[in-house]
XYZ file of C-alpha atoms in Angstrom:
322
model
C 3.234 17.407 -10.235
C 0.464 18.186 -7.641
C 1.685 18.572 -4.078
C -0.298 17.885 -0.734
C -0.183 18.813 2.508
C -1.475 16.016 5.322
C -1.786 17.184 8.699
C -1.442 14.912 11.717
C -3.335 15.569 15.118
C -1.762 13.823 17.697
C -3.804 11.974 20.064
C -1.191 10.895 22.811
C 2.367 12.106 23.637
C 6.034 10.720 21.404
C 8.898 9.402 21.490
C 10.683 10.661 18.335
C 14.104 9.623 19.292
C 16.647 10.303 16.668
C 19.407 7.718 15.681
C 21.598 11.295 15.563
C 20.278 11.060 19.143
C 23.249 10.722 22.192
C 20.790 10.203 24.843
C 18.699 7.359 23.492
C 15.568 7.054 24.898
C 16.043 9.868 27.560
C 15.051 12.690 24.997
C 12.420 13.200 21.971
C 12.336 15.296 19.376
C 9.289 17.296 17.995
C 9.755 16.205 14.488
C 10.576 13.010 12.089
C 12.476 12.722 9.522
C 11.531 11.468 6.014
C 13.480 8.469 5.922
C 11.711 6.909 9.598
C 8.181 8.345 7.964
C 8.421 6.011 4.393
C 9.979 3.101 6.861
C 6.919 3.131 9.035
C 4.519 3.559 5.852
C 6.704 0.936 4.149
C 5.881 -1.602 7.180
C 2.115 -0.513 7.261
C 1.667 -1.744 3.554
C 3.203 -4.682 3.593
C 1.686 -5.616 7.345
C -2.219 -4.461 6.088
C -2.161 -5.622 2.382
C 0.999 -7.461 1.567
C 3.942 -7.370 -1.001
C 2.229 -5.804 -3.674
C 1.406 -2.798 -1.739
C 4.779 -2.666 -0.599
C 6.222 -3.070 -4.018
C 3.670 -0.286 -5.205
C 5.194 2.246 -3.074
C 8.052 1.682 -3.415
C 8.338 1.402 -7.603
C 5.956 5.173 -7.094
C 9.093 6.400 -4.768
C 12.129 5.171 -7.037
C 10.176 6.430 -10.387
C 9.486 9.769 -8.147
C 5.958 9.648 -8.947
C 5.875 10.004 -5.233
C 8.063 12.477 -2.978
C 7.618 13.669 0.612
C 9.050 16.242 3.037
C 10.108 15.675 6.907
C 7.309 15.934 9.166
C 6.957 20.011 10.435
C 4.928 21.871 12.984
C 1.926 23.671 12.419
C -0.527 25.797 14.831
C -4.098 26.158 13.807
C -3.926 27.484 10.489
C -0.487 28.562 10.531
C 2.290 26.418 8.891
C 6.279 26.220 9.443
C 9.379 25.595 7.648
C 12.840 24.611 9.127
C 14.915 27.735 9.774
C 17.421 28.083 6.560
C 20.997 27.981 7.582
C 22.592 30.659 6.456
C 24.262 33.479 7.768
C 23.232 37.301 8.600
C 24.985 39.641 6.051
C 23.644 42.417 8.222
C 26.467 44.837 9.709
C 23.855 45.729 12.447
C 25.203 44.713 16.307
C 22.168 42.769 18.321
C 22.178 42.516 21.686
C 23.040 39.487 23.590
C 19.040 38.670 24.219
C 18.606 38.963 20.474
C 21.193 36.921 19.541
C 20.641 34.199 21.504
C 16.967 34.154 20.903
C 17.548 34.435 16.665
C 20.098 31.436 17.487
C 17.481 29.128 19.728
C 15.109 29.425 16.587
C 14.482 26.414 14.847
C 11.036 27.174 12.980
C 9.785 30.078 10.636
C 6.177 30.491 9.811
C 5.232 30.662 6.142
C 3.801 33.675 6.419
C 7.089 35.575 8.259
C 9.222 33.713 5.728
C 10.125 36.444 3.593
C 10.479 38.900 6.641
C 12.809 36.440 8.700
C 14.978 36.261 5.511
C 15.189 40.111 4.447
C 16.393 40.005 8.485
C 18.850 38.367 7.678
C 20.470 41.339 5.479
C 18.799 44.556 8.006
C 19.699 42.631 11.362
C 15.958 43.705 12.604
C 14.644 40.432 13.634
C 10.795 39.802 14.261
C 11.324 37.605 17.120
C 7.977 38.594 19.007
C 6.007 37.023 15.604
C 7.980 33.571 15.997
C 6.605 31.957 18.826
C 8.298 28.380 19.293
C 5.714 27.170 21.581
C 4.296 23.802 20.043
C 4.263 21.355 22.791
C 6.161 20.821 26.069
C 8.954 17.706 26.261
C 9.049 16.144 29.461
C 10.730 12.593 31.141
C 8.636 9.572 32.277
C 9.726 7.259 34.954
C 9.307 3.532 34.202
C 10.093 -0.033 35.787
C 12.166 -3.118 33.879
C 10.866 -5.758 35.555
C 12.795 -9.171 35.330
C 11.936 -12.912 36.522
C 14.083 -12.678 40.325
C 15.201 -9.485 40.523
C 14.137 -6.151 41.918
C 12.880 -3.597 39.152
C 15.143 -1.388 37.809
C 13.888 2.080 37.174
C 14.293 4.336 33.568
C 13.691 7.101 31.887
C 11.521 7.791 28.140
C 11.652 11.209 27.054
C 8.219 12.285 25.780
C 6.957 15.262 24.059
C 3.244 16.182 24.171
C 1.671 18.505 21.337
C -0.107 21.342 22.426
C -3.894 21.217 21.084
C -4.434 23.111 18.314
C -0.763 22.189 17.283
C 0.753 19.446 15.324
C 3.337 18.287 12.497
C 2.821 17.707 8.588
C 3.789 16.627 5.889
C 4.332 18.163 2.514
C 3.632 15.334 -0.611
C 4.443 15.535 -4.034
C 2.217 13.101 -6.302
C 2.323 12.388 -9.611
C -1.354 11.369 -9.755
C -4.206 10.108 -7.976
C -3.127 6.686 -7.363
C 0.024 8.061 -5.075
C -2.392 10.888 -3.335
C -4.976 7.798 -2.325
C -2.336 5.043 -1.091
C -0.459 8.031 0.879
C -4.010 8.909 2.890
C -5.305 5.228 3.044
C -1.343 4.341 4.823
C -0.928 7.283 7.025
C -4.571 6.456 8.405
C -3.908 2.981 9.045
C -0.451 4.352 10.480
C -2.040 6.676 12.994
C -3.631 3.526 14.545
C -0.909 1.873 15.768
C 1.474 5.490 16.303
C 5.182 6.620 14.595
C 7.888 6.736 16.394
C 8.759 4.663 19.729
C 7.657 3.148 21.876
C 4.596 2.454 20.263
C 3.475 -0.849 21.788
C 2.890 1.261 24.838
C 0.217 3.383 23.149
C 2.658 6.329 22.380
C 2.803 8.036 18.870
C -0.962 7.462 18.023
C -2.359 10.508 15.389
C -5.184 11.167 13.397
C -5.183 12.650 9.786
C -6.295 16.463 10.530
C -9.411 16.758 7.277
C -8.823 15.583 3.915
C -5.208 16.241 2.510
C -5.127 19.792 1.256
C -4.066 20.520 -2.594
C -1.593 23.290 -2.548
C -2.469 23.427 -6.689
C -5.780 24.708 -5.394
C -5.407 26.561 -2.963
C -6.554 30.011 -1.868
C -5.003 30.721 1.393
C -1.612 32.933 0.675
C 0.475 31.276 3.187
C -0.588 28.034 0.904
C -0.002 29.866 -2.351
C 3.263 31.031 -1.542
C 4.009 27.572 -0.744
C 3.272 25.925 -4.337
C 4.884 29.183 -5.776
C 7.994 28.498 -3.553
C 7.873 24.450 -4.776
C 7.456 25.040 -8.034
C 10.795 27.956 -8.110
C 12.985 26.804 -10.021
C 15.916 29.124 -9.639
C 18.493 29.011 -6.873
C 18.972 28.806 -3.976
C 17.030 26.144 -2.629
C 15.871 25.393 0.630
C 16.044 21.637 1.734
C 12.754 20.243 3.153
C 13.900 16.313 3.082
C 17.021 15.401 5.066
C 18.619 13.299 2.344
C 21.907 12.669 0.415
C 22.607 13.368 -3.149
C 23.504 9.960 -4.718
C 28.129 9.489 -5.456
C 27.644 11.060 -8.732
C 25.771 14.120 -7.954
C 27.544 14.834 -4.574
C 30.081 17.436 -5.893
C 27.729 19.420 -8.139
C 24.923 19.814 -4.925
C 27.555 20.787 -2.248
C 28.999 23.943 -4.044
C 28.179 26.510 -2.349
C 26.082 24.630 -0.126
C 25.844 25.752 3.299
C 24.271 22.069 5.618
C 24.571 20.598 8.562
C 24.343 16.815 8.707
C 22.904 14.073 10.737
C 23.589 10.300 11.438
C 20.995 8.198 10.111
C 21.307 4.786 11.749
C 18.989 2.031 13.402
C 17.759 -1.607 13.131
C 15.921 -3.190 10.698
C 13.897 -6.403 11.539
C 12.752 -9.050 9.220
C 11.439 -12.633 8.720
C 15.238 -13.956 7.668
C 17.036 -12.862 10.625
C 15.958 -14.277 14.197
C 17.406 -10.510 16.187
C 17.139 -7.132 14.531
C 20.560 -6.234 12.291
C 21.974 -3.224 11.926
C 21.794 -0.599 9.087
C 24.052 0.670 7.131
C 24.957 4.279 8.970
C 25.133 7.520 6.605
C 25.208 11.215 7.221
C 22.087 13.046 5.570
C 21.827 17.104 5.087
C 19.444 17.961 7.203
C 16.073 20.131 6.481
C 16.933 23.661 6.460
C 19.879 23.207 4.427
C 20.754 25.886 1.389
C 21.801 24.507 -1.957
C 22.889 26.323 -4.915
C 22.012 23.238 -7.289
C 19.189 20.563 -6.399
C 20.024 16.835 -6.584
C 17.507 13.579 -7.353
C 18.776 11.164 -4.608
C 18.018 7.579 -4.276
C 16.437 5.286 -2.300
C 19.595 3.708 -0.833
C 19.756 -0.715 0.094
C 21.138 -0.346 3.709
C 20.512 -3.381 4.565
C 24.083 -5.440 6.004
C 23.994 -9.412 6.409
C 20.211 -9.959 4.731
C 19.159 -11.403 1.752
C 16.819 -8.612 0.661
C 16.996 -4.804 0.142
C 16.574 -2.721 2.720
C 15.552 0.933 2.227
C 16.103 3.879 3.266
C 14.313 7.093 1.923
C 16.638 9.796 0.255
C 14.232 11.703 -1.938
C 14.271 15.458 -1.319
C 11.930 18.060 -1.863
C 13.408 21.582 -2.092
C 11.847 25.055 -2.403
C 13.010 28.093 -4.105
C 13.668 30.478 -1.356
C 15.012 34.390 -1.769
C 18.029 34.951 1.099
């Protein structure tokens, strides 16, 4: 397996809600998660070149010829991973600055990986090396304007990227084929923008260069990566908020330490005349520590239609020392 790393350049401010959201459209995130990511490269196939594209991707994904990660920061050449959940062993006390500020974190470069997690056991954290700072989230006022009545104002919750800052994507591809349809959808998916709000010009990106082979590579932040990927020896950090399939729940929990989040939403189609509702589950979350991996599924959560509807639950883990 080769994996790739795509890096999206944002070239106006999003709206990554959440469905795990409680605000709605008042708040955005800075990151997606895998399963709205294949849904929005899922709709770009079959809108740009039809069923068989759509079919493609989806027979590459189920056959896991095909495997990607939740979208994650980077800053110029520097590249993060979701903060592992697990707990400090350390006997040290910190003080009440310290603690709050190792709690607030939510992103660990690659290259301070190994020293955030050796922290973990000598309490000294190197919290002036993990700058947070990607973008700034901010509220926009708008009008809903109806036919008689006076306009009623709201509130979208955007988040703008800093330049020189933006989120990717880790890809693992069995071949070519997978490595060229990926690019060739999340160009045509920058176009017309992730996320919300998108008919109002919001989510818009740009593929950063030409996907970058981790196989290859010489950068050590890169290396350590494909070393990481390729680990096959517990425990195992979670870079896909997913859900092991019935039959392998048991085995992936023990001695699992997660934290979970609602995956819910719409799904429109042809068939229906008003968007239906999808079936609601509760993924791990990136970050997550497992003792045992798991293969997932992609799971029909469709309700009330008379074709599948999809939701990704592939993960990708890496082999992490805590």
């Amino acid at each position: 397996m080769n994996y790739f790393l795509l890096k999206l350049a944002f070239d106006t401010a999003v709206h990554f809600g959440g469905s795990d959201s409680t605000v709605g459209s008042q708040s955005s995130a800075l990151t997606l998660r895998a399963d709205t990511i294949f849904s929005a490269l899922c709709h770009t196939a079959l809108e740009v070149y039809g069923e068989p594209a759509l079919e493609e991707l989806l027979i590459s994904a189920d056959a896991d010829a095909l495997r990607i990660s939740d979208a994650m920061p980077w800053r110029g050449n520097s590249f993060y991973l979701p903060k592992p959940i697990a707990a400090s062993t350390s006997p040290a006390e910190l003080s009440t600055v310290e603690r709050k500020a190792v709690k607030k974190l939510a992103w660990i470069p690659v290259s301070k990986f190994d020293r955030y997690t050796a922290s973990l056991h000598s309490g000294t954290y190197p919290l002036d090396e993990l700058d947070q700072s990607f973008g700034q989230a901010y509220e926009q006022t708008k009008a809903s304007v109806t036919d008689g009545a006076d306009a009623k104002p709201y509130f979208v919750g955007l988040y703008r990227l800093h330049a020189g800052c933006g989120l990717y994507v880790l890809c693992a591809c069995e071949g070519n084929d997978q490595l060229k349809m990926l690019k060739e959808l999340f160009t045509l998916l920058g176009l017309s923008g992730i996320g919300g709000r998108t008919s109002a010009g919001y989510g818009r990106f740009h593929l950063d260069g030409e996907p970058i082979c981790l196989n290859t590579a010489e950068d050590a932040s890169l290396r350590w990566m494909l070393q990481a990927l390729e680990r096959g020896t517990a425990p195992y950090l979670l870079l896909t908020s997913s859900l092991p399939t019935g039959e392998e729940m048991d085995a992936a929990l023990e001695g699992a330490a997660f934290q979970l989040a609602r995956r819910g939403g719409f799904a429109s189609t042809e068939w229906v005349e008003t968007p239906v509702k999808k079936q609601t589950q509760y993924f791990l979350t990136a970050g997550s520590v497992l003792q045992h991996t798991y293969q997932g599924e992609l799971c029909d959560v469709g309700i009330g239609v008379p074709h599948p509807v999809y939701r990704y639950s592939k993960p990708l883990f890496m082999g992490v020392t805590l």
